[in-house]
Amino acid sequence: DQQVKQNSPSLSVQEGRISILNCDYTNSMFDYFLWYKKYPAEGPTFLISISSIKDKNEDGRFTVFLNKSAKHLSLHIVPSQPGDSAVYFCAASASPGAQKLVFGQGTRLTINP
Amino acid sequence: EPEVTQTPSHQVTQMGQEVILRCVPISNHLYFYWYRQILGQKVEFLVSFYNNEISEKSEIFDDQFSVERPDGSNFTLKIRSTKLEDSAMYFCASSEASGKNYEQYFGPGTRLTVT
């Protein structure tokens, strides 16, 4: 099941610079997308979401961009901080109901001082 | 801030034994979910639960699995006869409602080890 793909297993970014995490999806029925952050030994923590009627959503240092024609979304973190080091998961759901979240494999982000 | 809690944090059981994983969702949430993550693999949806019944389940959620809300606060996942391949992190989640703009909030997980 490869409906949601995060092709970069890891990403290393210098503190203060921009981190860009990417996610692709194949199911055109997906209409709601979320990013979660996960630290070791903890559950996924919700970060930010975007509905398919929008192409951008911003919350503080986090911005999610959605390109529906390319079936691609990205998470921008700026400026990156050491506490941002974690595994980031992209997830998607499809109406109606939109209950089941389909997750990508995750990208491990490391912020270097 | 309200959070989803799960117990135990780690459960070791022998193959063929029954296990019950427990979760306390966020108190005003109405939808409850179980997901699992086998080591090195994706987080996978198992089941969603609303109004005291299953609303959606995956092909993983076969007859060996069941869910229950035995009282007003707990939400449980039972595996009747565990197999080695059931070893995974099991995450409980809850949401205020279903659909867009209703995020699912996850608990810290229970690590299940089947020997």
PDB file of C-alpha atoms in Angstrom:
ATOM      1  CA  ASP A   1       0.000   0.000   0.000  1.00  0.00           C
ATOM      2  CA  GLN A   2       1.904   3.046  -1.275  1.00  0.00           C
ATOM      3  CA  GLN A   3      -0.898   5.601  -1.338  1.00  0.00           C
ATOM      4  CA  VAL A   4       1.149   8.083   0.702  1.00  0.00           C
ATOM      5  CA  LYS A   5       4.873   8.252   0.119  1.00  0.00           C
ATOM      6  CA  GLN A   6       7.671  10.140   1.787  1.00  0.00           C
ATOM      7  CA  ASN A   7      10.650   9.422  -0.404  1.00  0.00           C
ATOM      8  CA  SER A   8      13.306  10.881   1.868  1.00  0.00           C
ATOM      9  CA  PRO A   9      13.940   8.667   4.895  1.00  0.00           C
ATOM     10  CA  SER A  10      16.144  11.329   6.452  1.00  0.00           C
ATOM     11  CA  LEU A  11      17.002  15.013   6.196  1.00  0.00           C
ATOM     12  CA  SER A  12      19.703  17.029   7.912  1.00  0.00           C
ATOM     13  CA  VAL A  13      19.392  20.827   8.214  1.00  0.00           C
ATOM     14  CA  GLN A  14      21.423  23.476   9.972  1.00  0.00           C
ATOM     15  CA  GLU A  15      19.785  25.312  12.849  1.00  0.00           C
ATOM     16  CA  GLY A  16      18.128  28.536  11.685  1.00  0.00           C
ATOM     17  CA  ARG A  17      17.714  27.382   8.094  1.00  0.00           C
ATOM     18  CA  ILE A  18      14.540  26.162   6.400  1.00  0.00           C
ATOM     19  CA  SER A  19      13.537  22.491   6.583  1.00  0.00           C
ATOM     20  CA  ILE A  20      11.393  21.199   3.723  1.00  0.00           C
ATOM     21  CA  LEU A  21       9.752  17.806   4.059  1.00  0.00           C
ATOM     22  CA  ASN A  22       7.948  16.321   1.097  1.00  0.00           C
ATOM     23  CA  CYS A  23       5.063  13.931   0.638  1.00  0.00           C
ATOM     24  CA  ASP A  24       3.368  12.479  -2.443  1.00  0.00           C
ATOM     25  CA  TYR A  25       0.059  10.703  -2.694  1.00  0.00           C
ATOM     26  CA  THR A  26      -1.664   8.655  -5.348  1.00  0.00           C
ATOM     27  CA  ASN A  27      -5.293   8.473  -4.217  1.00  0.00           C
ATOM     28  CA  SER A  28      -7.233  11.356  -5.780  1.00  0.00           C
ATOM     29  CA  MET A  29      -9.985  10.829  -3.199  1.00  0.00           C
ATOM     30  CA  PHE A  30      -7.764  12.186  -0.419  1.00  0.00           C
ATOM     31  CA  ASP A  31      -9.032  15.596   0.586  1.00  0.00           C
ATOM     32  CA  TYR A  32      -7.507  16.233   3.988  1.00  0.00           C
ATOM     33  CA  PHE A  33      -3.838  16.098   4.838  1.00  0.00           C
ATOM     34  CA  LEU A  34      -2.005  16.252   8.138  1.00  0.00           C
ATOM     35  CA  TRP A  35       1.553  16.363   9.396  1.00  0.00           C
ATOM     36  CA  TYR A  36       2.544  14.652  12.616  1.00  0.00           C
ATOM     37  CA  LYS A  37       5.815  14.782  14.515  1.00  0.00           C
ATOM     38  CA  LYS A  38       7.044  11.820  16.520  1.00  0.00           C
ATOM     39  CA  TYR A  39       9.743  11.609  19.144  1.00  0.00           C
ATOM     40  CA  PRO A  40      11.117   8.207  20.240  1.00  0.00           C
ATOM     41  CA  ALA A  41       8.889   6.365  22.723  1.00  0.00           C
ATOM     42  CA  GLU A  42       6.024   8.829  22.162  1.00  0.00           C
ATOM     43  CA  GLY A  43       2.929   8.827  19.996  1.00  0.00           C
ATOM     44  CA  PRO A  44       2.570  11.012  16.898  1.00  0.00           C
ATOM     45  CA  THR A  45       1.863  14.651  17.777  1.00  0.00           C
ATOM     46  CA  PHE A  46      -0.385  16.664  15.476  1.00  0.00           C
ATOM     47  CA  LEU A  47       1.389  19.616  13.862  1.00  0.00           C
ATOM     48  CA  ILE A  48      -0.646  21.133  11.080  1.00  0.00           C
ATOM     49  CA  SER A  49      -3.281  20.162   8.529  1.00  0.00           C
ATOM     50  CA  ILE A  50      -4.681  21.342   5.236  1.00  0.00           C
ATOM     51  CA  SER A  51      -7.939  20.768   3.439  1.00  0.00           C
ATOM     52  CA  SER A  52      -7.947  20.164  -0.297  1.00  0.00           C
ATOM     53  CA  ILE A  53      -9.803  23.426  -0.889  1.00  0.00           C
ATOM     54  CA  LYS A  54      -6.685  25.322   0.173  1.00  0.00           C
ATOM     55  CA  ASP A  55      -3.163  25.372  -1.189  1.00  0.00           C
ATOM     56  CA  LYS A  56      -1.433  26.767   1.880  1.00  0.00           C
ATOM     57  CA  ASN A  57      -1.870  26.761   5.619  1.00  0.00           C
ATOM     58  CA  GLU A  58       0.431  28.487   8.070  1.00  0.00           C
ATOM     59  CA  ASP A  59       0.861  28.145  11.811  1.00  0.00           C
ATOM     60  CA  GLY A  60       3.819  29.950  13.313  1.00  0.00           C
ATOM     61  CA  ARG A  61       7.036  28.430  12.014  1.00  0.00           C
ATOM     62  CA  PHE A  62       5.151  25.691  10.155  1.00  0.00           C
ATOM     63  CA  THR A  63       3.621  26.036   6.706  1.00  0.00           C
ATOM     64  CA  VAL A  64       2.048  23.281   4.657  1.00  0.00           C
ATOM     65  CA  PHE A  65       1.709  23.635   0.887  1.00  0.00           C
ATOM     66  CA  LEU A  66      -0.616  21.482  -1.203  1.00  0.00           C
ATOM     67  CA  ASN A  67      -0.308  21.009  -4.968  1.00  0.00           C
ATOM     68  CA  LYS A  68      -3.351  18.974  -5.939  1.00  0.00           C
ATOM     69  CA  SER A  69      -2.471  18.667  -9.614  1.00  0.00           C
ATOM     70  CA  ALA A  70       0.883  17.145  -8.696  1.00  0.00           C
ATOM     71  CA  LYS A  71      -0.578  15.231  -5.731  1.00  0.00           C
ATOM     72  CA  HIS A  72       2.199  16.642  -3.619  1.00  0.00           C
ATOM     73  CA  LEU A  73       2.419  18.385  -0.291  1.00  0.00           C
ATOM     74  CA  SER A  74       5.285  19.801   1.653  1.00  0.00           C
ATOM     75  CA  LEU A  75       5.957  21.009   5.176  1.00  0.00           C
ATOM     76  CA  HIS A  76       8.220  24.007   5.649  1.00  0.00           C
ATOM     77  CA  ILE A  77       9.752  24.747   9.021  1.00  0.00           C
ATOM     78  CA  VAL A  78      11.468  28.092   9.344  1.00  0.00           C
ATOM     79  CA  PRO A  79      13.620  28.788  11.203  1.00  0.00           C
ATOM     80  CA  SER A  80      14.559  25.227  12.159  1.00  0.00           C
ATOM     81  CA  GLN A  81      15.369  24.636  15.819  1.00  0.00           C
ATOM     82  CA  PRO A  82      17.144  21.715  17.556  1.00  0.00           C
ATOM     83  CA  GLY A  83      13.839  20.687  19.185  1.00  0.00           C
ATOM     84  CA  ASP A  84      12.438  20.069  15.709  1.00  0.00           C
ATOM     85  CA  SER A  85      14.622  16.968  15.405  1.00  0.00           C
ATOM     86  CA  ALA A  86      12.098  14.113  15.158  1.00  0.00           C
ATOM     87  CA  VAL A  87      10.404  11.815  12.661  1.00  0.00           C
ATOM     88  CA  TYR A  88       7.765  13.616  10.591  1.00  0.00           C
ATOM     89  CA  PHE A  89       4.807  11.724   9.158  1.00  0.00           C
ATOM     90  CA  CYS A  90       2.511  12.869   6.411  1.00  0.00           C
ATOM     91  CA  ALA A  91      -1.032  11.465   6.628  1.00  0.00           C
ATOM     92  CA  ALA A  92      -4.118  11.711   4.448  1.00  0.00           C
ATOM     93  CA  SER A  93      -7.797  10.899   4.642  1.00  0.00           C
ATOM     94  CA  ALA A  94     -10.667  10.701   2.187  1.00  0.00           C
ATOM     95  CA  SER A  95     -14.284  11.783   2.490  1.00  0.00           C
ATOM     96  CA  PRO A  96     -16.880  10.741   3.347  1.00  0.00           C
ATOM     97  CA  GLY A  97     -16.288  10.025   6.983  1.00  0.00           C
ATOM     98  CA  ALA A  98     -12.577  10.797   6.783  1.00  0.00           C
ATOM     99  CA  GLN A  99     -11.823   8.548   9.704  1.00  0.00           C
ATOM    100  CA  LYS A 100      -9.000   6.367   8.491  1.00  0.00           C
ATOM    101  CA  LEU A 101      -5.657   8.125   8.256  1.00  0.00           C
ATOM    102  CA  VAL A 102      -3.181   6.716   5.738  1.00  0.00           C
ATOM    103  CA  PHE A 103       0.394   7.447   6.764  1.00  0.00           C
ATOM    104  CA  GLY A 104       3.630   7.833   4.873  1.00  0.00           C
ATOM    105  CA  GLN A 105       6.798   6.070   5.998  1.00  0.00           C
ATOM    106  CA  GLY A 106       8.150   9.117   7.804  1.00  0.00           C
ATOM    107  CA  THR A 107      11.193  11.347   7.379  1.00  0.00           C
ATOM    108  CA  ARG A 108      13.754  11.658  10.161  1.00  0.00           C
ATOM    109  CA  LEU A 109      14.706  15.320  10.485  1.00  0.00           C
ATOM    110  CA  THR A 110      17.935  16.216  12.258  1.00  0.00           C
ATOM    111  CA  ILE A 111      18.677  19.846  13.062  1.00  0.00           C
ATOM    112  CA  ASN A 112      22.376  20.484  13.483  1.00  0.00           C
ATOM    113  CA  PRO A 113      23.586  23.317  15.728  1.00  0.00           C
TER     114      PRO A 113
ATOM    115  CA  GLU B   1      -3.597  20.229  27.956  1.00  0.00           C
ATOM    116  CA  PRO B   2      -5.840  17.144  27.627  1.00  0.00           C
ATOM    117  CA  GLU B   3      -4.112  14.060  26.292  1.00  0.00           C
ATOM    118  CA  VAL B   4      -4.762  10.463  25.333  1.00  0.00           C
ATOM    119  CA  THR B   5      -3.259   7.985  27.780  1.00  0.00           C
ATOM    120  CA  GLN B   6      -2.472   4.305  27.248  1.00  0.00           C
ATOM    121  CA  THR B   7      -1.619   1.432  29.553  1.00  0.00           C
ATOM    122  CA  PRO B   8       0.545  -0.532  29.828  1.00  0.00           C
ATOM    123  CA  SER B   9       3.495   1.108  28.109  1.00  0.00           C
ATOM    124  CA  HIS B  10       4.999  -2.313  27.385  1.00  0.00           C
ATOM    125  CA  GLN B  11       3.292  -5.700  27.351  1.00  0.00           C
ATOM    126  CA  VAL B  12       5.097  -8.992  26.855  1.00  0.00           C
ATOM    127  CA  THR B  13       2.973 -12.041  26.178  1.00  0.00           C
ATOM    128  CA  GLN B  14       3.352 -15.560  24.892  1.00  0.00           C
ATOM    129  CA  MET B  15       1.981 -16.605  21.531  1.00  0.00           C
ATOM    130  CA  GLY B  16      -1.618 -17.750  21.813  1.00  0.00           C
ATOM    131  CA  GLN B  17      -2.390 -15.644  24.869  1.00  0.00           C
ATOM    132  CA  GLU B  18      -5.041 -12.960  25.018  1.00  0.00           C
ATOM    133  CA  VAL B  19      -4.029  -9.351  25.618  1.00  0.00           C
ATOM    134  CA  ILE B  20      -6.041  -6.242  26.358  1.00  0.00           C
ATOM    135  CA  LEU B  21      -4.577  -2.854  25.606  1.00  0.00           C
ATOM    136  CA  ARG B  22      -6.172   0.095  27.361  1.00  0.00           C
ATOM    137  CA  CYS B  23      -6.691   3.694  26.376  1.00  0.00           C
ATOM    138  CA  VAL B  24      -8.322   6.724  27.930  1.00  0.00           C
ATOM    139  CA  PRO B  25      -9.277   9.127  25.120  1.00  0.00           C
ATOM    140  CA  ILE B  26      -9.636  12.883  25.551  1.00  0.00           C
ATOM    141  CA  SER B  27     -12.814  13.401  27.539  1.00  0.00           C
ATOM    142  CA  ASN B  28     -14.952  15.401  25.091  1.00  0.00           C
ATOM    143  CA  HIS B  29     -13.935  13.345  22.055  1.00  0.00           C
ATOM    144  CA  LEU B  30     -16.467  11.104  20.369  1.00  0.00           C
ATOM    145  CA  TYR B  31     -14.403   9.130  17.851  1.00  0.00           C
ATOM    146  CA  PHE B  32     -11.799   6.595  18.893  1.00  0.00           C
ATOM    147  CA  TYR B  33      -9.185   4.759  16.880  1.00  0.00           C
ATOM    148  CA  TRP B  34      -6.506   2.104  17.068  1.00  0.00           C
ATOM    149  CA  TYR B  35      -3.421   2.113  14.870  1.00  0.00           C
ATOM    150  CA  ARG B  36      -0.318  -0.024  14.965  1.00  0.00           C
ATOM    151  CA  GLN B  37       3.261   0.343  13.794  1.00  0.00           C
ATOM    152  CA  ILE B  38       5.351  -2.744  13.238  1.00  0.00           C
ATOM    153  CA  LEU B  39       9.045  -1.969  13.720  1.00  0.00           C
ATOM    154  CA  GLY B  40      10.447  -0.259  10.649  1.00  0.00           C
ATOM    155  CA  GLN B  41       7.063   0.000   8.932  1.00  0.00           C
ATOM    156  CA  LYS B  42       4.337   2.595   8.506  1.00  0.00           C
ATOM    157  CA  VAL B  43       1.697   3.488  11.032  1.00  0.00           C
ATOM    158  CA  GLU B  44      -1.359   1.453   9.946  1.00  0.00           C
ATOM    159  CA  PHE B  45      -5.025   2.037  10.685  1.00  0.00           C
ATOM    160  CA  LEU B  46      -6.821  -0.788  12.481  1.00  0.00           C
ATOM    161  CA  VAL B  47     -10.265   0.407  13.507  1.00  0.00           C
ATOM    162  CA  SER B  48     -12.436   3.402  14.297  1.00  0.00           C
ATOM    163  CA  PHE B  49     -15.258   3.435  16.852  1.00  0.00           C
ATOM    164  CA  TYR B  50     -18.169   5.781  17.325  1.00  0.00           C
ATOM    165  CA  ASN B  51     -21.399   5.625  19.277  1.00  0.00           C
ATOM    166  CA  ASN B  52     -20.472   2.238  20.747  1.00  0.00           C
ATOM    167  CA  GLU B  53     -19.882   0.517  17.470  1.00  0.00           C
ATOM    168  CA  ILE B  54     -17.174   0.014  14.895  1.00  0.00           C
ATOM    169  CA  SER B  55     -17.515   2.565  12.122  1.00  0.00           C
ATOM    170  CA  GLU B  56     -14.606   1.461   9.956  1.00  0.00           C
ATOM    171  CA  LYS B  57     -11.993  -1.283  10.083  1.00  0.00           C
ATOM    172  CA  SER B  58      -9.047  -2.392   8.003  1.00  0.00           C
ATOM    173  CA  GLU B  59      -8.312  -5.835   6.615  1.00  0.00           C
ATOM    174  CA  ILE B  60      -5.803  -6.274   9.442  1.00  0.00           C
ATOM    175  CA  PHE B  61      -8.635  -6.105  11.984  1.00  0.00           C
ATOM    176  CA  ASP B  62      -9.811  -9.696  11.703  1.00  0.00           C
ATOM    177  CA  ASP B  63     -11.784 -11.886  14.108  1.00  0.00           C
ATOM    178  CA  GLN B  64      -8.832 -12.033  16.499  1.00  0.00           C
ATOM    179  CA  PHE B  65      -9.307  -8.351  17.296  1.00  0.00           C
ATOM    180  CA  SER B  66     -12.113  -6.644  19.141  1.00  0.00           C
ATOM    181  CA  VAL B  67     -12.699  -3.210  20.644  1.00  0.00           C
ATOM    182  CA  GLU B  68     -14.872  -2.090  23.487  1.00  0.00           C
ATOM    183  CA  ARG B  69     -15.774   0.987  25.468  1.00  0.00           C
ATOM    184  CA  PRO B  70     -16.592  -0.705  28.766  1.00  0.00           C
ATOM    185  CA  ASP B  71     -17.358   2.521  30.617  1.00  0.00           C
ATOM    186  CA  GLY B  72     -17.474   6.244  29.977  1.00  0.00           C
ATOM    187  CA  SER B  73     -13.735   6.721  29.851  1.00  0.00           C
ATOM    188  CA  ASN B  74     -11.846   3.608  28.719  1.00  0.00           C
ATOM    189  CA  PHE B  75     -11.432   2.252  25.206  1.00  0.00           C
ATOM    190  CA  THR B  76      -9.835  -1.171  24.836  1.00  0.00           C
ATOM    191  CA  LEU B  77      -8.314  -3.317  22.116  1.00  0.00           C
ATOM    192  CA  LYS B  78      -8.360  -7.065  22.697  1.00  0.00           C
ATOM    193  CA  ILE B  79      -6.313  -9.562  20.749  1.00  0.00           C
ATOM    194  CA  ARG B  80      -7.746 -13.006  21.442  1.00  0.00           C
ATOM    195  CA  SER B  81      -4.883 -15.287  20.506  1.00  0.00           C
ATOM    196  CA  THR B  82      -1.693 -13.386  19.847  1.00  0.00           C
ATOM    197  CA  LYS B  83       0.690 -14.294  17.052  1.00  0.00           C
ATOM    198  CA  LEU B  84       4.341 -13.383  16.662  1.00  0.00           C
ATOM    199  CA  GLU B  85       3.416 -10.946  13.890  1.00  0.00           C
ATOM    200  CA  ASP B  86       1.186  -8.987  16.282  1.00  0.00           C
ATOM    201  CA  SER B  87       4.354  -7.581  17.880  1.00  0.00           C
ATOM    202  CA  ALA B  88       4.152  -3.843  17.267  1.00  0.00           C
ATOM    203  CA  MET B  89       3.510  -0.440  18.834  1.00  0.00           C
ATOM    204  CA  TYR B  90      -0.220   0.057  19.235  1.00  0.00           C
ATOM    205  CA  PHE B  91      -1.464   3.634  19.272  1.00  0.00           C
ATOM    206  CA  CYS B  92      -4.847   4.779  20.444  1.00  0.00           C
ATOM    207  CA  ALA B  93      -6.204   8.064  19.071  1.00  0.00           C
ATOM    208  CA  SER B  94      -9.307  10.155  19.525  1.00  0.00           C
ATOM    209  CA  SER B  95     -10.974  13.062  17.768  1.00  0.00           C
ATOM    210  CA  GLU B  96     -13.758  15.472  18.580  1.00  0.00           C
ATOM    211  CA  ALA B  97     -15.648  14.554  15.433  1.00  0.00           C
ATOM    212  CA  SER B  98     -15.086  12.878  12.128  1.00  0.00           C
ATOM    213  CA  GLY B  99     -14.037  14.528   8.914  1.00  0.00           C
ATOM    214  CA  LYS B 100     -11.950  17.430   7.800  1.00  0.00           C
ATOM    215  CA  ASN B 101     -10.614  19.848  10.368  1.00  0.00           C
ATOM    216  CA  TYR B 102     -10.937  17.339  13.176  1.00  0.00           C
ATOM    217  CA  GLU B 103      -7.475  16.166  14.015  1.00  0.00           C
ATOM    218  CA  GLN B 104      -6.795  12.818  15.609  1.00  0.00           C
ATOM    219  CA  TYR B 105      -4.767  13.009  18.807  1.00  0.00           C
ATOM    220  CA  PHE B 106      -2.562  10.051  19.601  1.00  0.00           C
ATOM    221  CA  GLY B 107      -1.530   8.424  22.855  1.00  0.00           C
ATOM    222  CA  PRO B 108       2.062   7.423  23.647  1.00  0.00           C
ATOM    223  CA  GLY B 109       1.517   3.838  22.542  1.00  0.00           C
ATOM    224  CA  THR B 110       1.793   0.346  24.004  1.00  0.00           C
ATOM    225  CA  ARG B 111       4.681  -1.767  22.843  1.00  0.00           C
ATOM    226  CA  LEU B 112       3.393  -5.338  22.470  1.00  0.00           C
ATOM    227  CA  THR B 113       5.994  -8.080  22.305  1.00  0.00           C
ATOM    228  CA  VAL B 114       4.773 -11.578  21.494  1.00  0.00           C
ATOM    229  CA  THR B 115       7.269 -14.349  22.233  1.00  0.00           C
TER     230      THR B 115
END
